[in-house]
Amino acid sequence: MVTTQDTRDDVRAGIVSAATQLLREKGANAVTTRAVAQAAGVQAPTIYRLFGDKDGLIDAVAEHVMATYVSGKSVAADGDPVADLRAGWRAHVEFGLTNPELYALIATRGSGAPSPATIAGLDVLRRRVRRLAAAGLLRVDEERALMMIHSAGNGTILTLLGMPAGQRDLGLGEAMLDAVLTSILATTPVTPDTTANAVAVTFATVLPDLPGLTDAERALMAEWLRRTLTHQTP
Amino acid sequence: MVTTQDTRDDVRAGIVSAATQLLREKGANAVTTRAVAQAAGVQAPTIYRLFGDKDGLIDAVAEHVMATYVSGKSVAADGDPVADLRAGWRAHVEFGLTNPELYALIATRGSGAPSPATIAGLDVLRRRVRRLAAAGLLRVDEERALMMIHSAGNGTILTLLGMPAGQRDLGLGEAMLDAVLTSILATTPVTPDTTANAVAVTFATVLPDLPGLTDAERALMAEWLRRTLTHQTP
DNA sequence: ACTCCTTGTTATCGACGTTACGGTGCGAAC
DNA sequence: GTTCGCACCGTAACGTCGATAACAAGGAGT
């Protein structure tokens, strides 16, 4: 039978919708299990049967809001990697400013595991950073670049949310992104050809200049590079 | 008579101390008015007579912890303004990592007025930025520079606190500060040679695709690459 | 001696997250 | 067709939280 599953999903959607509206209109403190249950027309234990926990409800709200938000935008996954990163950054900042209570709720989980929404956001950001790295545009560690962009974005949004809506420095977001990009981007692609072979060849030429490695490590890497390059059949 | 005032201060100090210890050892959720009152050997209403509010108690705890923290360090207010800013940044990051629960508590006040600790931190940062401006070292708005440093610091600390204590990228703080300083300072500090780093990063992305290498060799190279990239470049 | 302000103590309020328990309906089995 | 089993639903409650009212006690100042 499907009706039971359908009504279950309907009830679930209704609860999420009620919680979202409550969060937007009355603030985070107004999102209590009783208030949500009353607004959705269900009983309090229903929330626990469907979401297990209040945090589960919050996660579902975050997922719902983010889904409806990104559905309105077309994420350009092609084209210039840098332009894509900028677009993603702007969308992120705009999302934070559009949903202040929700963002403060999911971005500031005191301790413990980060929220699923945070993990999802980090994943899409990681994909964008990987494109930068693959294009030869990064001059820092991929993980380092990821963490820098994440920290800058999170800090910027929280700072903007911390000041009254009227006097927000709206250029702060662009300035922060420019600062991070200037620090992590290579001015021009370092290799015109990003095939594995070409990159390995280029890497072999800069290997002696890399700091923090012992001579033995450098020698081993050079040896392995030579092997992988001679392994090529063509 | 002074004894009444003295005992009042003593009781107050005892409550703050108990709350601080409770916060450090049992986490933020364990800091309840009842638990604090019992740990301090007073009754629950005493907290409200002395601090007015639970937020007041938290603010007092923050002030106490910060005071005892900065008392251990000598803040060099003279000398190079840039060096002072760097020292203040490092102290701030170190404070956040040393007091995770407290920092998460005061830095993530969802909405409403920021905590007194935040305001105090912004004030000392504002003074440092003003010295930069007075020395003619800023190439952006003073307020813009203030907000950028504040956002970067807050975001960095929250990001570091969000990952397990073992695998924190401790160079992230310096990298973020360098990124912001490069963008706001008139005198651009020396940017190290980027070519080698960029090639190394690009190489890391193609490393999994290289033929003729064992998994162990690939893992070792990835580890060495990570080390050379996170290596501090003067 | 009398009054007033501060302190200590108890009891309690309303709200919160969460859960135990009994009823209820519906498909399955005989 | 009757009965059994089981998943669901609604009521009520539990334990805890922040916050406060009410009142006793005791010393300070006049």
Short mmCIF file of C-alpha atoms (C1' of nucleotides) in Angstrom, two decimals:
data_model
loop_
_atom_site.label_atom_id
_atom_site.label_comp_id
_atom_site.label_asym_id
_atom_site.label_seq_id
_atom_site.Cartn_x
_atom_site.Cartn_y
_atom_site.Cartn_z
CA MET A 1 0.00 0.00 0.00
CA VAL A 2 1.20 3.45 -0.76
CA THR A 3 -1.27 5.66 1.03
CA THR A 4 0.34 5.04 4.39
CA GLN A 5 3.72 5.99 2.98
CA ASP A 6 2.21 8.97 1.24
CA THR A 7 0.46 10.29 4.32
CA ARG A 8 3.63 9.70 6.26
CA ASP A 9 5.58 11.82 3.83
CA ASP A 10 2.83 14.41 3.80
CA VAL A 11 2.85 14.68 7.56
CA ARG A 12 6.61 14.89 7.49
CA ALA A 13 6.54 17.66 4.91
CA GLY A 14 3.92 19.50 6.91
CA ILE A 15 6.00 19.38 10.06
CA VAL A 16 9.10 20.56 8.24
CA SER A 17 7.14 23.36 6.62
CA ALA A 18 5.64 24.46 9.92
CA ALA A 19 9.03 24.39 11.62
CA THR A 20 10.57 26.40 8.78
CA GLN A 21 7.88 29.05 8.94
CA LEU A 22 8.15 29.20 12.71
CA LEU A 23 11.91 29.56 12.49
CA ARG A 24 11.70 32.34 9.93
CA GLU A 25 8.98 34.36 11.61
CA LYS A 26 9.51 33.89 15.32
CA GLY A 27 13.19 33.08 15.59
CA ALA A 28 15.13 30.08 16.72
CA ASN A 29 13.85 30.17 20.28
CA ALA A 30 10.29 29.73 19.08
CA VAL A 31 11.06 26.40 17.44
CA THR A 32 10.01 24.08 20.22
CA THR A 33 8.63 20.62 19.74
CA ARG A 34 5.28 21.65 21.13
CA ALA A 35 4.99 24.77 18.99
CA VAL A 36 5.98 22.89 15.86
CA ALA A 37 3.55 20.10 16.63
CA GLN A 38 0.69 22.50 17.22
CA ALA A 39 1.48 24.52 14.11
CA ALA A 40 1.59 21.37 12.01
CA GLY A 41 -1.55 19.95 13.58
CA VAL A 42 0.09 16.82 14.92
CA GLN A 43 0.98 15.52 18.32
CA ALA A 44 4.33 16.02 19.91
CA PRO A 45 5.45 12.37 19.78
CA THR A 46 4.90 12.36 16.02
CA ILE A 47 7.99 14.49 15.67
CA TYR A 48 10.05 11.86 17.43
CA ARG A 49 8.58 9.02 15.40
CA LEU A 50 9.44 10.80 12.16
CA PHE A 51 12.69 12.56 13.00
CA GLY A 52 13.92 10.71 16.05
CA ASP A 53 15.20 13.81 17.67
CA LYS A 54 14.87 17.56 17.69
CA ASP A 55 18.21 17.79 15.97
CA GLY A 56 16.84 15.48 13.32
CA LEU A 57 14.00 17.91 12.78
CA ILE A 58 16.41 20.81 12.51
CA ASP A 59 18.50 18.87 10.01
CA ALA A 60 15.41 18.12 7.97
CA VAL A 61 14.50 21.81 8.02
CA ALA A 62 17.98 22.76 6.88
CA GLU A 63 17.90 20.24 4.08
CA HIS A 64 14.47 21.42 2.99
CA VAL A 65 15.39 25.12 3.00
CA MET A 66 18.65 24.51 1.18
CA ALA A 67 16.91 22.34 -1.40
CA THR A 68 14.25 24.92 -2.15
CA TYR A 69 16.92 27.59 -2.24
CA VAL A 70 19.28 25.95 -4.69
CA SER A 71 16.34 24.83 -6.81
CA GLY A 72 15.82 28.48 -7.69
CA LYS A 73 19.37 28.86 -8.93
CA SER A 74 21.12 27.10 -11.73
CA VAL A 75 24.50 26.00 -10.55
CA ALA A 76 26.89 26.54 -13.42
CA ALA A 77 29.22 23.59 -13.01
CA ASP A 78 30.98 24.29 -16.27
CA GLY A 79 33.10 27.13 -17.47
CA ASP A 80 35.84 28.89 -15.57
CA PRO A 81 36.60 27.15 -12.26
CA VAL A 82 37.37 30.46 -10.62
CA ALA A 83 34.11 31.98 -11.81
CA ASP A 84 32.25 28.95 -10.51
CA LEU A 85 33.88 29.30 -7.13
CA ARG A 86 32.94 32.97 -7.00
CA ALA A 87 29.37 32.16 -7.93
CA GLY A 88 29.21 29.49 -5.26
CA TRP A 89 30.64 31.89 -2.68
CA ARG A 90 28.09 34.55 -3.53
CA ALA A 91 25.27 32.03 -3.33
CA HIS A 92 26.52 30.85 0.04
CA VAL A 93 26.74 34.35 1.49
CA GLU A 94 23.36 35.25 0.07
CA PHE A 95 21.87 32.11 1.57
CA GLY A 96 23.27 32.94 4.97
CA LEU A 97 21.91 36.46 4.88
CA THR A 98 18.56 35.29 3.61
CA ASN A 99 18.14 32.66 6.33
CA PRO A 100 19.83 34.15 9.39
CA GLU A 101 18.24 31.98 12.07
CA LEU A 102 18.73 28.77 10.14
CA TYR A 103 22.33 29.56 9.31
CA ALA A 104 23.17 30.47 12.88
CA LEU A 105 21.52 27.24 13.97
CA ILE A 106 23.44 24.89 11.71
CA ALA A 107 26.77 26.71 11.47
CA THR A 108 27.39 27.07 15.17
CA ARG A 109 26.79 23.61 16.55
CA GLY A 110 28.84 24.04 19.65
CA SER A 111 30.66 20.74 19.70
CA GLY A 112 30.32 17.24 18.42
CA ALA A 113 29.71 16.20 14.87
CA PRO A 114 28.98 18.93 12.36
CA SER A 115 25.48 19.10 10.94
CA PRO A 116 24.65 17.25 7.72
CA ALA A 117 24.06 20.61 6.07
CA THR A 118 27.61 21.67 6.89
CA ILE A 119 28.98 18.42 5.53
CA ALA A 120 26.97 18.83 2.35
CA GLY A 121 28.20 22.38 1.90
CA LEU A 122 31.77 21.29 2.43
CA ASP A 123 31.34 18.57 -0.15
CA VAL A 124 30.18 20.88 -2.89
CA LEU A 125 32.94 23.31 -1.98
CA ARG A 126 35.48 20.50 -2.07
CA ARG A 127 34.38 19.64 -5.58
CA ARG A 128 34.90 23.22 -6.70
CA VAL A 129 38.33 23.38 -5.09
CA ARG A 130 39.33 20.12 -6.74
CA ARG A 131 38.53 21.63 -10.10
CA LEU A 132 40.85 24.49 -9.29
CA ALA A 133 43.60 22.08 -8.32
CA ALA A 134 43.13 19.95 -11.41
CA ALA A 135 43.38 23.02 -13.60
CA GLY A 136 46.74 23.89 -12.10
CA LEU A 137 45.45 27.05 -10.45
CA LEU A 138 46.13 26.26 -6.80
CA ARG A 139 49.38 27.08 -5.14
CA VAL A 140 48.48 25.68 -1.73
CA ASP A 141 47.32 22.33 -0.50
CA GLU A 142 43.88 21.38 -1.70
CA GLU A 143 42.71 20.74 1.85
CA ARG A 144 44.27 24.00 2.97
CA ALA A 145 42.47 25.89 0.24
CA LEU A 146 39.22 24.19 1.19
CA MET A 147 39.54 25.09 4.83
CA MET A 148 40.54 28.66 4.07
CA ILE A 149 37.53 29.29 1.87
CA HIS A 150 35.25 27.58 4.35
CA SER A 151 36.59 29.55 7.29
CA ALA A 152 36.42 32.83 5.43
CA GLY A 153 32.88 32.23 4.28
CA ASN A 154 31.61 31.10 7.62
CA GLY A 155 33.31 33.93 9.46
CA THR A 156 32.11 36.51 7.00
CA ILE A 157 28.50 35.40 7.18
CA LEU A 158 28.53 35.24 10.97
CA THR A 159 30.09 38.69 11.15
CA LEU A 160 27.49 40.12 8.79
CA LEU A 161 24.70 38.45 10.73
CA GLY A 162 26.10 39.89 13.93
CA MET A 163 25.55 43.47 12.90
CA PRO A 164 22.16 45.11 12.32
CA ALA A 165 20.73 44.48 8.88
CA GLY A 166 20.90 48.14 7.95
CA GLN A 167 24.59 48.84 8.42
CA ARG A 168 26.11 45.74 6.94
CA ASP A 169 29.24 46.15 4.87
CA LEU A 170 28.03 44.31 1.82
CA GLY A 171 31.42 44.53 0.17
CA LEU A 172 32.94 42.46 2.95
CA GLY A 173 32.09 39.21 1.24
CA GLU A 174 33.83 40.11 -2.01
CA ALA A 175 36.82 41.54 -0.17
CA MET A 176 37.25 38.36 1.86
CA LEU A 177 36.96 36.15 -1.18
CA ASP A 178 39.49 38.29 -3.04
CA ALA A 179 41.86 38.06 -0.11
CA VAL A 180 41.64 34.28 0.03
CA LEU A 181 41.81 33.85 -3.72
CA THR A 182 44.88 36.07 -3.96
CA SER A 183 46.56 33.84 -1.44
CA ILE A 184 45.66 30.46 -2.86
CA LEU A 185 45.50 31.00 -6.60
CA ALA A 186 48.38 30.89 -9.02
CA THR A 187 48.18 33.85 -11.34
CA THR A 188 48.25 31.71 -14.43
CA PRO A 189 47.79 28.00 -14.93
CA VAL A 190 51.10 26.47 -14.13
CA THR A 191 50.93 23.89 -16.84
CA PRO A 192 49.18 24.39 -20.14
CA ASP A 193 48.55 20.67 -20.27
CA THR A 194 46.92 19.09 -17.22
CA THR A 195 47.21 15.50 -18.32
CA ALA A 196 48.85 13.29 -15.75
CA ASN A 197 51.94 12.86 -17.81
CA ALA A 198 52.60 16.54 -18.44
CA VAL A 199 52.01 17.44 -14.82
CA ALA A 200 54.40 14.76 -13.65
CA VAL A 201 57.09 16.03 -15.99
CA THR A 202 56.64 19.58 -14.77
CA PHE A 203 56.64 18.42 -11.19
CA ALA A 204 59.95 16.66 -11.66
CA THR A 205 61.55 19.95 -12.66
CA VAL A 206 60.43 21.76 -9.49
CA LEU A 207 61.07 18.87 -7.12
CA PRO A 208 64.52 20.14 -6.03
CA ASP A 209 62.99 23.46 -4.93
CA LEU A 210 60.37 22.00 -2.59
CA PRO A 211 61.00 22.75 1.08
CA GLY A 212 60.45 20.47 4.02
CA LEU A 213 61.70 17.32 2.38
CA THR A 214 64.83 15.34 3.08
CA ASP A 215 67.28 14.57 0.31
CA ALA A 216 66.40 10.91 0.60
CA GLU A 217 62.72 11.66 0.11
CA ARG A 218 63.47 13.85 -2.86
CA ALA A 219 65.59 11.11 -4.38
CA LEU A 220 62.90 8.50 -3.86
CA MET A 221 60.27 10.70 -5.43
CA ALA A 222 62.53 11.39 -8.39
CA GLU A 223 63.09 7.69 -8.82
CA TRP A 224 59.37 6.93 -8.73
CA LEU A 225 58.67 9.77 -11.14
CA ARG A 226 61.20 8.36 -13.56
CA ARG A 227 59.57 4.97 -13.30
CA THR A 228 56.03 6.22 -13.88
CA LEU A 229 57.16 8.31 -16.83
CA THR A 230 59.04 5.48 -18.52
CA HIS A 231 56.05 3.26 -17.86
CA GLN A 232 54.10 5.17 -20.45
CA THR A 233 53.68 3.09 -23.58
CA PRO A 234 53.33 5.78 -26.24
CA MET B 1 31.87 48.02 56.55
CA VAL B 2 33.74 46.11 53.94
CA THR B 3 33.17 42.53 55.01
CA THR B 4 29.77 42.38 53.37
CA GLN B 5 31.24 43.60 50.12
CA ASP B 6 34.14 41.24 50.50
CA THR B 7 32.00 38.20 51.11
CA ARG B 8 29.82 39.25 48.24
CA ASP B 9 32.84 39.33 45.98
CA ASP B 10 34.07 36.07 47.41
CA VAL B 11 30.78 34.34 46.74
CA ARG B 12 30.73 35.82 43.28
CA ALA B 13 34.23 34.61 42.57
CA GLY B 14 33.36 31.18 43.89
CA ILE B 15 30.35 30.91 41.61
CA VAL B 16 32.35 32.05 38.60
CA SER B 17 35.10 29.62 39.43
CA ALA B 18 32.68 26.73 39.84
CA ALA B 19 30.97 27.58 36.57
CA THR B 20 34.31 27.81 34.79
CA GLN B 21 35.44 24.45 36.08
CA LEU B 22 32.10 22.90 35.21
CA LEU B 23 32.28 24.34 31.70
CA ARG B 24 35.77 23.08 31.11
CA GLU B 25 35.29 19.59 32.48
CA LYS B 26 31.72 18.67 31.63
CA GLY B 27 30.94 20.81 28.61
CA ALA B 28 28.53 23.60 27.95
CA ASN B 29 25.42 21.52 28.55
CA ALA B 30 26.49 20.79 32.11
CA VAL B 31 26.50 24.46 33.05
CA THR B 32 23.05 24.72 34.59
CA THR B 33 22.06 27.08 37.32
CA ARG B 34 21.42 24.20 39.68
CA ALA B 35 24.72 22.47 38.99
CA VAL B 36 26.66 25.70 39.37
CA ALA B 37 24.87 26.58 42.58
CA GLN B 38 25.53 23.16 44.07
CA ALA B 39 29.16 23.16 42.98
CA ALA B 40 29.67 26.60 44.48
CA GLY B 41 27.79 25.74 47.67
CA VAL B 42 25.13 28.42 47.27
CA GLN B 43 21.45 28.43 46.52
CA ALA B 44 20.03 28.92 43.08
CA PRO B 45 18.56 32.41 43.65
CA THR B 46 21.99 33.70 44.66
CA ILE B 47 23.10 33.40 41.07
CA TYR B 48 20.26 35.64 39.99
CA ARG B 49 20.92 38.16 42.73
CA LEU B 50 24.57 38.43 41.73
CA PHE B 51 24.44 38.05 37.96
CA GLY B 52 20.83 38.86 37.20
CA ASP B 53 20.65 36.29 34.49
CA LYS B 54 22.25 33.12 33.25
CA ASP B 55 23.75 35.10 30.40
CA GLY B 56 25.19 37.42 33.00
CA LEU B 57 26.87 34.45 34.63
CA ILE B 58 28.24 33.29 31.29
CA ASP B 59 29.54 36.79 30.58
CA ALA B 60 31.23 36.87 33.98
CA VAL B 61 32.81 33.50 33.26
CA ALA B 62 34.07 34.73 29.90
CA GLU B 63 35.51 37.87 31.45
CA HIS B 64 37.19 35.85 34.19
CA VAL B 65 38.73 33.32 31.84
CA MET B 66 39.92 35.99 29.45
CA ALA B 67 41.38 38.02 32.27
CA THR B 68 43.31 35.11 33.71
CA TYR B 69 44.45 34.19 30.22
CA VAL B 70 45.79 37.56 29.16
CA SER B 71 47.37 38.03 32.59
CA GLY B 72 49.76 35.24 31.68
CA LYS B 73 50.85 37.03 28.52
CA SER B 74 52.49 40.38 28.15
CA VAL B 75 50.80 42.25 25.37
CA ALA B 76 53.51 44.08 23.48
CA ALA B 77 51.72 47.29 22.59
CA ASP B 78 54.83 48.88 21.22
CA GLY B 79 57.02 48.08 18.27
CA ASP B 80 55.91 47.14 14.80
CA PRO B 81 52.14 47.50 14.40
CA VAL B 82 52.06 44.56 12.03
CA ALA B 83 53.98 42.37 14.46
CA ASP B 84 51.59 43.39 17.23
CA LEU B 85 48.64 42.45 15.10
CA ARG B 86 50.18 39.08 14.35
CA ALA B 87 50.85 38.49 18.04
CA GLY B 88 47.28 39.42 18.90
CA TRP B 89 45.96 37.11 16.20
CA ARG B 90 48.03 34.21 17.47
CA ALA B 91 46.90 34.86 21.03
CA HIS B 92 43.29 34.96 19.89
CA VAL B 93 43.51 31.69 17.99
CA GLU B 94 45.34 30.05 20.85
CA PHE B 95 42.71 31.25 23.28
CA GLY B 96 39.95 29.81 21.16
CA LEU B 97 41.65 26.44 20.90
CA THR B 98 42.45 26.41 24.61
CA ASN B 99 38.89 27.17 25.67
CA PRO B 100 36.68 25.47 23.09
CA GLU B 101 33.43 25.40 25.02
CA LEU B 102 33.72 28.95 26.20
CA TYR B 103 34.63 30.26 22.78
CA ALA B 104 31.77 28.43 21.11
CA LEU B 105 29.47 29.82 23.76
CA ILE B 106 30.37 33.47 23.36
CA ALA B 107 31.21 33.60 19.67
CA THR B 108 28.02 32.04 18.42
CA ARG B 109 25.29 33.96 20.14
CA GLY B 110 22.69 33.26 17.54
CA SER B 111 21.05 36.64 17.27
CA GLY B 112 20.63 39.76 19.27
CA ALA B 113 23.37 41.80 20.84
CA PRO B 114 26.88 40.36 20.77
CA SER B 115 28.38 39.27 24.06
CA PRO B 116 30.52 41.70 26.09
CA ALA B 117 33.49 39.44 25.46
CA THR B 118 33.02 39.83 21.73
CA ILE B 119 32.76 43.59 22.08
CA ALA B 120 35.89 43.68 24.20
CA GLY B 121 37.76 41.59 21.67
CA LEU B 122 36.63 43.83 18.87
CA ASP B 123 37.77 46.86 20.81
CA VAL B 124 41.31 45.65 21.31
CA LEU B 125 41.42 44.59 17.67
CA ARG B 126 40.13 48.00 16.64
CA ARG B 127 42.96 49.63 18.54
CA ARG B 128 45.51 47.51 16.73
CA VAL B 129 43.96 48.25 13.36
CA ARG B 130 43.93 51.94 14.18
CA ARG B 131 47.67 51.80 14.74
CA LEU B 132 48.04 50.28 11.32
CA ALA B 133 45.95 53.05 9.83
CA ALA B 134 47.88 55.74 11.70
CA ALA B 135 51.11 54.35 10.35
CA GLY B 136 49.77 54.62 6.84
CA LEU B 137 49.96 50.90 6.28
CA LEU B 138 46.33 50.27 5.34
CA ARG B 139 45.12 50.38 1.80
CA VAL B 140 41.49 49.72 2.72
CA ASP B 141 38.95 51.29 5.01
CA GLU B 142 39.78 50.96 8.69
CA GLU B 143 36.38 49.44 9.40
CA ARG B 144 36.73 47.12 6.45
CA ALA B 145 40.10 45.92 7.70
CA LEU B 146 38.66 45.42 11.17
CA MET B 147 35.78 43.34 9.91
CA MET B 148 37.98 41.28 7.64
CA ILE B 149 40.38 40.35 10.41
CA HIS B 150 37.52 39.66 12.77
CA SER B 151 35.69 37.48 10.27
CA ALA B 152 38.82 35.57 9.34
CA GLY B 153 39.76 34.95 12.96
CA ASN B 154 36.34 33.86 14.05
CA GLY B 155 35.84 31.62 11.04
CA THR B 156 39.28 30.08 11.44
CA ILE B 157 38.79 29.26 15.09
CA LEU B 158 35.34 27.82 14.53
CA THR B 159 36.65 25.71 11.66
CA LEU B 160 39.51 24.42 13.76
CA LEU B 161 37.19 23.67 16.65
CA GLY B 162 34.89 21.82 14.30
CA MET B 163 37.44 19.16 13.47
CA PRO B 164 38.87 16.61 15.89
CA ALA B 165 41.73 17.90 17.98
CA GLY B 166 44.17 15.48 16.44
CA GLN B 167 43.89 16.40 12.78
CA ARG B 168 43.74 20.15 12.95
CA ASP B 169 45.66 22.07 10.30
CA LEU B 170 47.61 24.28 12.62
CA GLY B 171 49.02 26.33 9.75
CA LEU B 172 45.52 27.45 8.82
CA GLY B 173 45.64 30.38 11.21
CA GLU B 174 48.85 31.79 9.77
CA ALA B 175 47.67 31.22 6.22
CA MET B 176 44.43 33.08 6.85
CA LEU B 177 46.19 35.98 8.51
CA ASP B 178 48.64 36.20 5.64
CA ALA B 179 45.80 36.19 3.17
CA VAL B 180 44.01 39.04 4.94
CA LEU B 181 47.18 41.05 5.52
CA THR B 182 48.20 40.76 1.89
CA SER B 183 44.86 42.24 0.94
CA ILE B 184 44.66 45.09 3.41
CA LEU B 185 48.28 46.19 3.84
CA ALA B 186 49.84 48.76 1.56
CA THR B 187 53.27 47.20 1.80
CA THR B 188 52.83 43.80 0.32
CA PRO B 189 54.88 41.33 2.28
CA VAL B 190 57.05 39.08 0.22
CA THR B 191 54.99 36.43 -1.44
CA PRO B 192 57.10 33.33 -1.77
CA ASP B 193 57.69 31.70 -5.09
CA THR B 194 54.41 30.19 -6.08
CA THR B 195 55.38 28.13 -9.07
CA ALA B 196 56.81 25.14 -7.24
CA ASN B 197 53.84 25.00 -4.87
CA ALA B 198 51.33 25.24 -7.70
CA VAL B 199 53.01 22.46 -9.60
CA ALA B 200 53.09 20.31 -6.49
CA VAL B 201 49.39 20.85 -5.88
CA THR B 202 48.50 20.03 -9.45
CA PHE B 203 50.68 16.98 -9.29
CA ALA B 204 48.84 15.81 -6.18
CA THR B 205 45.57 15.79 -8.10
CA VAL B 206 46.93 13.56 -10.84
CA LEU B 207 48.88 11.32 -8.49
CA PRO B 208 46.13 8.68 -8.27
CA ASP B 209 46.16 8.33 -12.06
CA LEU B 210 49.87 7.73 -12.46
CA PRO B 211 50.74 4.23 -13.63
CA GLY B 212 53.58 2.05 -12.51
CA LEU B 213 53.39 2.94 -8.82
CA THR B 214 52.30 0.86 -5.91
CA ASP B 215 49.63 2.07 -3.53
CA ALA B 216 52.21 2.40 -0.80
CA GLU B 217 54.40 4.59 -2.98
CA ARG B 218 51.46 6.74 -3.91
CA ALA B 219 50.51 7.14 -0.26
CA LEU B 220 54.04 8.09 0.68
CA MET B 221 54.25 10.68 -2.05
CA ALA B 222 50.91 12.13 -1.03
CA GLU B 223 52.12 12.39 2.54
CA TRP B 224 55.34 14.14 1.50
CA LEU B 225 53.42 16.48 -0.77
CA ARG B 226 51.14 17.40 2.07
CA ARG B 227 54.13 18.08 4.25
CA THR B 228 55.95 20.28 1.80
CA LEU B 229 52.79 22.26 1.07
CA THR B 230 51.92 22.90 4.69
CA HIS B 231 55.54 23.70 5.35
CA GLN B 232 55.90 27.24 6.58
CA THR B 233 57.29 29.38 3.81
CA PRO B 234 58.94 32.42 5.41
"C1'" DA C 1 14.76 50.38 69.83
"C1'" DC C 2 13.12 50.63 65.30
"C1'" DT C 3 13.47 50.38 60.45
"C1'" DC C 4 15.47 48.99 56.15
"C1'" DC C 5 18.39 46.57 53.15
"C1'" DT C 6 20.88 42.46 52.13
"C1'" DT C 7 21.13 37.54 52.43
"C1'" DG C 8 19.56 32.58 52.96
"C1'" DT C 9 15.98 29.17 52.20
"C1'" DT C 10 12.12 26.91 50.47
"C1'" DA C 11 8.75 26.10 47.30
"C1'" DT C 12 7.08 26.75 43.06
"C1'" DC C 13 5.96 28.21 38.16
"C1'" DG C 14 5.84 27.59 33.34
"C1'" DA C 15 8.23 25.58 29.55
"C1'" DC C 16 11.17 22.42 27.54
"C1'" DG C 17 12.77 17.70 25.34
"C1'" DT C 18 11.53 13.21 25.64
"C1'" DT C 19 9.11 8.86 26.50
"C1'" DA C 20 6.01 5.17 28.63
"C1'" DC C 21 1.54 3.29 28.09
"C1'" DG C 22 -2.95 1.98 26.59
"C1'" DG C 23 -6.14 2.04 22.83
"C1'" DT C 24 -7.24 1.35 17.78
"C1'" DG C 25 -7.49 -0.17 13.34
"C1'" DC C 26 -6.06 -3.16 9.63
"C1'" DG C 27 -4.11 -7.01 7.17
"C1'" DA C 28 -3.05 -12.03 7.81
"C1'" DA C 29 -4.04 -16.56 9.18
"C1'" DC C 30 -7.13 -20.33 10.02
"C1'" DG D 1 -16.04 -14.98 9.47
"C1'" DT D 2 -13.57 -14.77 13.35
"C1'" DT D 3 -9.44 -14.05 15.71
"C1'" DC D 4 -4.59 -13.00 16.12
"C1'" DG D 5 -0.60 -10.00 15.71
"C1'" DC D 6 1.35 -5.77 14.94
"C1'" DA D 7 2.20 -1.12 13.75
"C1'" DC D 8 0.47 3.22 14.63
"C1'" DC D 9 -1.73 7.18 17.30
"C1'" DG D 10 -3.01 10.07 21.20
"C1'" DT D 11 -2.90 10.98 26.10
"C1'" DA D 12 -0.46 11.78 29.81
"C1'" DA D 13 3.29 12.06 32.19
"C1'" DC D 14 8.60 12.34 33.70
"C1'" DG D 15 12.65 14.78 34.67
"C1'" DT D 16 15.02 18.99 34.03
"C1'" DC D 17 15.62 23.56 32.89
"C1'" DG D 18 15.67 28.91 33.86
"C1'" DA D 19 13.60 32.04 36.72
"C1'" DT D 20 10.99 33.93 40.74
"C1'" DA D 21 7.75 34.68 44.65
"C1'" DA D 22 7.45 34.50 49.52
"C1'" DC D 23 9.24 34.67 53.81
"C1'" DA D 24 12.67 34.27 57.74
"C1'" DA D 25 16.97 36.11 59.70
"C1'" DG D 26 20.36 39.36 60.75
"C1'" DG D 27 23.16 43.30 60.81
"C1'" DA D 28 23.63 48.74 59.63
"C1'" DG D 29 22.24 53.13 60.29
"C1'" DT D 30 19.36 56.52 62.66
#
